[in-house]
Short mmCIF file of N, CA and C in Angstrom, two decimals:
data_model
loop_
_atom_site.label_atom_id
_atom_site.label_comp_id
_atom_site.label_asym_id
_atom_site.label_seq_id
_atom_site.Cartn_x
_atom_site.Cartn_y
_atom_site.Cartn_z
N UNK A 1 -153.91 162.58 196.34
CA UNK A 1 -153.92 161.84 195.09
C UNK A 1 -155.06 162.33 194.19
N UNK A 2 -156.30 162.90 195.02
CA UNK A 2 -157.36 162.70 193.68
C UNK A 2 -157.17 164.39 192.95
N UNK A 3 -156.16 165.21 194.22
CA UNK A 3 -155.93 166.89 193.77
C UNK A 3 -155.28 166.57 192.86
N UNK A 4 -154.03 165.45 192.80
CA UNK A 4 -153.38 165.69 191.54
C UNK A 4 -154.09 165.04 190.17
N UNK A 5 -155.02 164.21 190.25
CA UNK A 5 -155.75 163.77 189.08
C UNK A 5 -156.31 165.03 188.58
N UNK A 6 -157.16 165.19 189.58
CA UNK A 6 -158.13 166.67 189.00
C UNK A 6 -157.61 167.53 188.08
N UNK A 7 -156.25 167.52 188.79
CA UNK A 7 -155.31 168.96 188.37
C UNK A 7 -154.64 168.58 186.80
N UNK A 8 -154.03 167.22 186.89
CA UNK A 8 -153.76 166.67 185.42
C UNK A 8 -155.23 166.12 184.80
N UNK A 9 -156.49 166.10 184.93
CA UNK A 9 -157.47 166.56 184.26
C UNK A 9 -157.63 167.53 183.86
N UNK A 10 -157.22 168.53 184.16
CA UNK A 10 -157.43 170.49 184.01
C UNK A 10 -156.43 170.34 182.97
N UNK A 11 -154.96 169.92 183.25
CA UNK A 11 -154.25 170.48 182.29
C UNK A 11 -154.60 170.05 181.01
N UNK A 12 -154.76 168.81 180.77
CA UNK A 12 -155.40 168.01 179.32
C UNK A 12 -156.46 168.58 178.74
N UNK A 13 -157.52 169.06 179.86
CA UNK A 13 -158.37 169.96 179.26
C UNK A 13 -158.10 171.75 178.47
N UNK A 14 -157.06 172.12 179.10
CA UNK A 14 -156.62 173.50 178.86
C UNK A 14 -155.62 172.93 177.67
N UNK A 15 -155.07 172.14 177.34
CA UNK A 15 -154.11 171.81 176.39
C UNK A 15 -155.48 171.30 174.86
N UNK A 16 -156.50 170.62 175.35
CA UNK A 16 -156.80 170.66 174.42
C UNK A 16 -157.65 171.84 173.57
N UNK A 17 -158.05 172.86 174.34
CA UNK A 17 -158.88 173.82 174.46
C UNK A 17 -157.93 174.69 173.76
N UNK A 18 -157.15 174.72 173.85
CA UNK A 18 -155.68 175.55 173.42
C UNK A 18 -155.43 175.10 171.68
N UNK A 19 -155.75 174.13 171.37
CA UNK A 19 -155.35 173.26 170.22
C UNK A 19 -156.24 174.05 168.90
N UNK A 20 -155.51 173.81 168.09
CA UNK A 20 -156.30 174.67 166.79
C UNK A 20 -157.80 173.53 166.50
N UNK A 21 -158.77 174.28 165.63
CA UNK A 21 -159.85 173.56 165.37
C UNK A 21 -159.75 172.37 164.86
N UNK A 22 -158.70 172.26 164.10
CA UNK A 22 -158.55 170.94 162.77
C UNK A 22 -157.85 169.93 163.96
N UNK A 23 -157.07 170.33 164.77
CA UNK A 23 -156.06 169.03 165.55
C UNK A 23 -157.14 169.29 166.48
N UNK A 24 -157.89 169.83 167.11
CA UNK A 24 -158.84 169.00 167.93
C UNK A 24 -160.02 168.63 167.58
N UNK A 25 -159.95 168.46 166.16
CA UNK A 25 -161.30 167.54 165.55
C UNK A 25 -160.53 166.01 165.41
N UNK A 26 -159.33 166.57 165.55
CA UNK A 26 -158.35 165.06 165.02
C UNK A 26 -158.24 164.24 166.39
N UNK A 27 -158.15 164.98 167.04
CA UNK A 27 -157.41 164.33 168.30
C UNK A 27 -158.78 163.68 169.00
N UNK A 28 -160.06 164.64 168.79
CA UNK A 28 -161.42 163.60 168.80
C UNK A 28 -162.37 162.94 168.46
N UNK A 29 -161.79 162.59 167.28
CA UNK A 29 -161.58 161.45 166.30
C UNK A 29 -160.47 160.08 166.75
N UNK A 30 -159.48 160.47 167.10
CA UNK A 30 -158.76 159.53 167.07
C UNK A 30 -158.95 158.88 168.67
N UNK A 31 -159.77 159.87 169.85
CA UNK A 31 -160.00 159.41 170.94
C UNK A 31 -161.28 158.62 171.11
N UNK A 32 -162.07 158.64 170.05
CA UNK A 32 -163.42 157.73 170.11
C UNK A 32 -163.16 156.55 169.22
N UNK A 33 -162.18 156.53 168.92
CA UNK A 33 -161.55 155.12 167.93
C UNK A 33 -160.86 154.32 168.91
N UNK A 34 -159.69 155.03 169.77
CA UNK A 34 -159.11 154.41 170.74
C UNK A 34 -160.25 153.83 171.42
N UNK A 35 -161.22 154.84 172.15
CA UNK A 35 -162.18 154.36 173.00
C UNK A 35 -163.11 152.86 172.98
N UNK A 36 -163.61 153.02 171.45
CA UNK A 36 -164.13 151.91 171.43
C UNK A 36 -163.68 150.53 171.00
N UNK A 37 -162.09 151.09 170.98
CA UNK A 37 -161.15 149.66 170.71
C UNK A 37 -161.29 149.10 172.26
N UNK A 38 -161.19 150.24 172.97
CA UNK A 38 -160.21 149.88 174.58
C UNK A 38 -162.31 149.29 175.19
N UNK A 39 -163.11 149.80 174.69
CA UNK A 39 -164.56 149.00 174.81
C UNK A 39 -164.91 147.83 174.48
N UNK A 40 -164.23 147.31 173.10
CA UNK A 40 -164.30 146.15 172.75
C UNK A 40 -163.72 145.27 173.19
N UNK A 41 -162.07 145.56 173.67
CA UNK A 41 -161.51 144.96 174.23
C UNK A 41 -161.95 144.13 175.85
N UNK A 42 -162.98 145.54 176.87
CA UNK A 42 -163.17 144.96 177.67
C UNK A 42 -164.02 144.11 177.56
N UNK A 43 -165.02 144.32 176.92
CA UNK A 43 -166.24 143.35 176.65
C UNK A 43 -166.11 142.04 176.13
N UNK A 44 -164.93 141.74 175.65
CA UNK A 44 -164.45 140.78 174.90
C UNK A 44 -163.80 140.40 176.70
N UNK A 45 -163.09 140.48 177.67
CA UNK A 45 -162.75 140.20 178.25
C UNK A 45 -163.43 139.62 179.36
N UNK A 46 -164.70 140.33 179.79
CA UNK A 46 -165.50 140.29 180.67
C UNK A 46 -166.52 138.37 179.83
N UNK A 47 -166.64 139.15 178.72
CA UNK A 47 -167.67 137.58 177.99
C UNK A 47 -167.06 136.51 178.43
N UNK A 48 -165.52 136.47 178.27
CA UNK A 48 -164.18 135.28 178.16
C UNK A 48 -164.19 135.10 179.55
N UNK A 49 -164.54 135.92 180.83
CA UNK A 49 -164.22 135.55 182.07
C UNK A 49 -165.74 134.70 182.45
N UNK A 50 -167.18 135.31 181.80
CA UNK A 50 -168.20 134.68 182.16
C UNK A 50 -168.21 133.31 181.52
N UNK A 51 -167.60 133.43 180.21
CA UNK A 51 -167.98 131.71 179.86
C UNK A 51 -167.13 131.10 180.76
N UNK A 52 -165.66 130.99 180.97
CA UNK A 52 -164.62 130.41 181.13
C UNK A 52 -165.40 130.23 183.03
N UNK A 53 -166.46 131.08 183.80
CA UNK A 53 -167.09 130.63 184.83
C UNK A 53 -168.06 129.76 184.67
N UNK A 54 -168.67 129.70 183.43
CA UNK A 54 -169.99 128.91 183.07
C UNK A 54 -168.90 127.50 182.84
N UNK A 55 -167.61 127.20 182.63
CA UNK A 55 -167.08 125.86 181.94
C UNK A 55 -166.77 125.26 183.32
N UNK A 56 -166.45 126.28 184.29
CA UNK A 56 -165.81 125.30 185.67
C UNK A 56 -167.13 125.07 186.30
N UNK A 57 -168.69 125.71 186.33
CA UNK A 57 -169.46 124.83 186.78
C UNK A 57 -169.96 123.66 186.01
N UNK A 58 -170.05 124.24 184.63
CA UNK A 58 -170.13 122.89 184.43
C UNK A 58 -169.77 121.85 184.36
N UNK A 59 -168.21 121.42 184.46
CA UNK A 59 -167.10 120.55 184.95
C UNK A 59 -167.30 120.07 186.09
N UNK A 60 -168.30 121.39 187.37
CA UNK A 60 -167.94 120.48 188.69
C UNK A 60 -168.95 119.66 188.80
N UNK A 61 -170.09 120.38 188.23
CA UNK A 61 -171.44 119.31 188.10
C UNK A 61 -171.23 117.65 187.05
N UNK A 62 -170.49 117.88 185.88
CA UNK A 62 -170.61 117.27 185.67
C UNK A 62 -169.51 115.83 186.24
N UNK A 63 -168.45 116.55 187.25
CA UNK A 63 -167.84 115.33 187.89
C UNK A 63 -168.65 114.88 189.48
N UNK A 64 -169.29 115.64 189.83
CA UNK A 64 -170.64 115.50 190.87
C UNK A 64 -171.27 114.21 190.34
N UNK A 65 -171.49 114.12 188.92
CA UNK A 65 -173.09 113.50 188.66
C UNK A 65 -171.88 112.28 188.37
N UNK A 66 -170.36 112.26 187.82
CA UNK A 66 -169.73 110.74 187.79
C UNK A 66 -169.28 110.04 188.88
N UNK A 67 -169.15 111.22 189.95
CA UNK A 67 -168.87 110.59 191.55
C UNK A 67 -170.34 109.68 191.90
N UNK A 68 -171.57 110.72 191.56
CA UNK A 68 -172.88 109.89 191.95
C UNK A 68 -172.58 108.24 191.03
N UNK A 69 -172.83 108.67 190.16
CA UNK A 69 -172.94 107.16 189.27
C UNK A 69 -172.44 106.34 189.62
N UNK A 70 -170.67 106.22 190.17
CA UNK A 70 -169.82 105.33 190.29
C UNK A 70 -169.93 105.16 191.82
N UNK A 71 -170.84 105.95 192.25
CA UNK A 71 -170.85 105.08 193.79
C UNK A 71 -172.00 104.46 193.84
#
């Protein structure tokens, strides 16, 4: 599995290496735009998983402290 990554790493690299100057100024351009969409996206995902962990402790504490009270 990782021979055939490598190997379709090589080819992407020889395909772009192959590419005239203007389409591979384009093509890395348009891959650091993708990139930092597909960056924002995770970071936006990872924040949403830490709060959404910060809301269930604070939910369990705060039904902890109504179990205390009411007993």
């Amino acid at each position: 599995m990782k021979a055939q990554l490598l190997a379709l790493e090589a080819l992407n690299l020889a395909l772009i290496e192959a590419l005239r100057p203007e389409l591979r100024e384009q093509l890395e351009k348009r891959f650091e735009c993708y990139s930092e969409k597909m960056k924002t996206q995770m970071l936006n995902s990872m924040a949403t998983d830490e709060l959404y962990g910060r809301l269930l402790e604070s939910l369990d504490c705060y039904q902890q402290s109504l179990k205390q009270t009411s007993d």
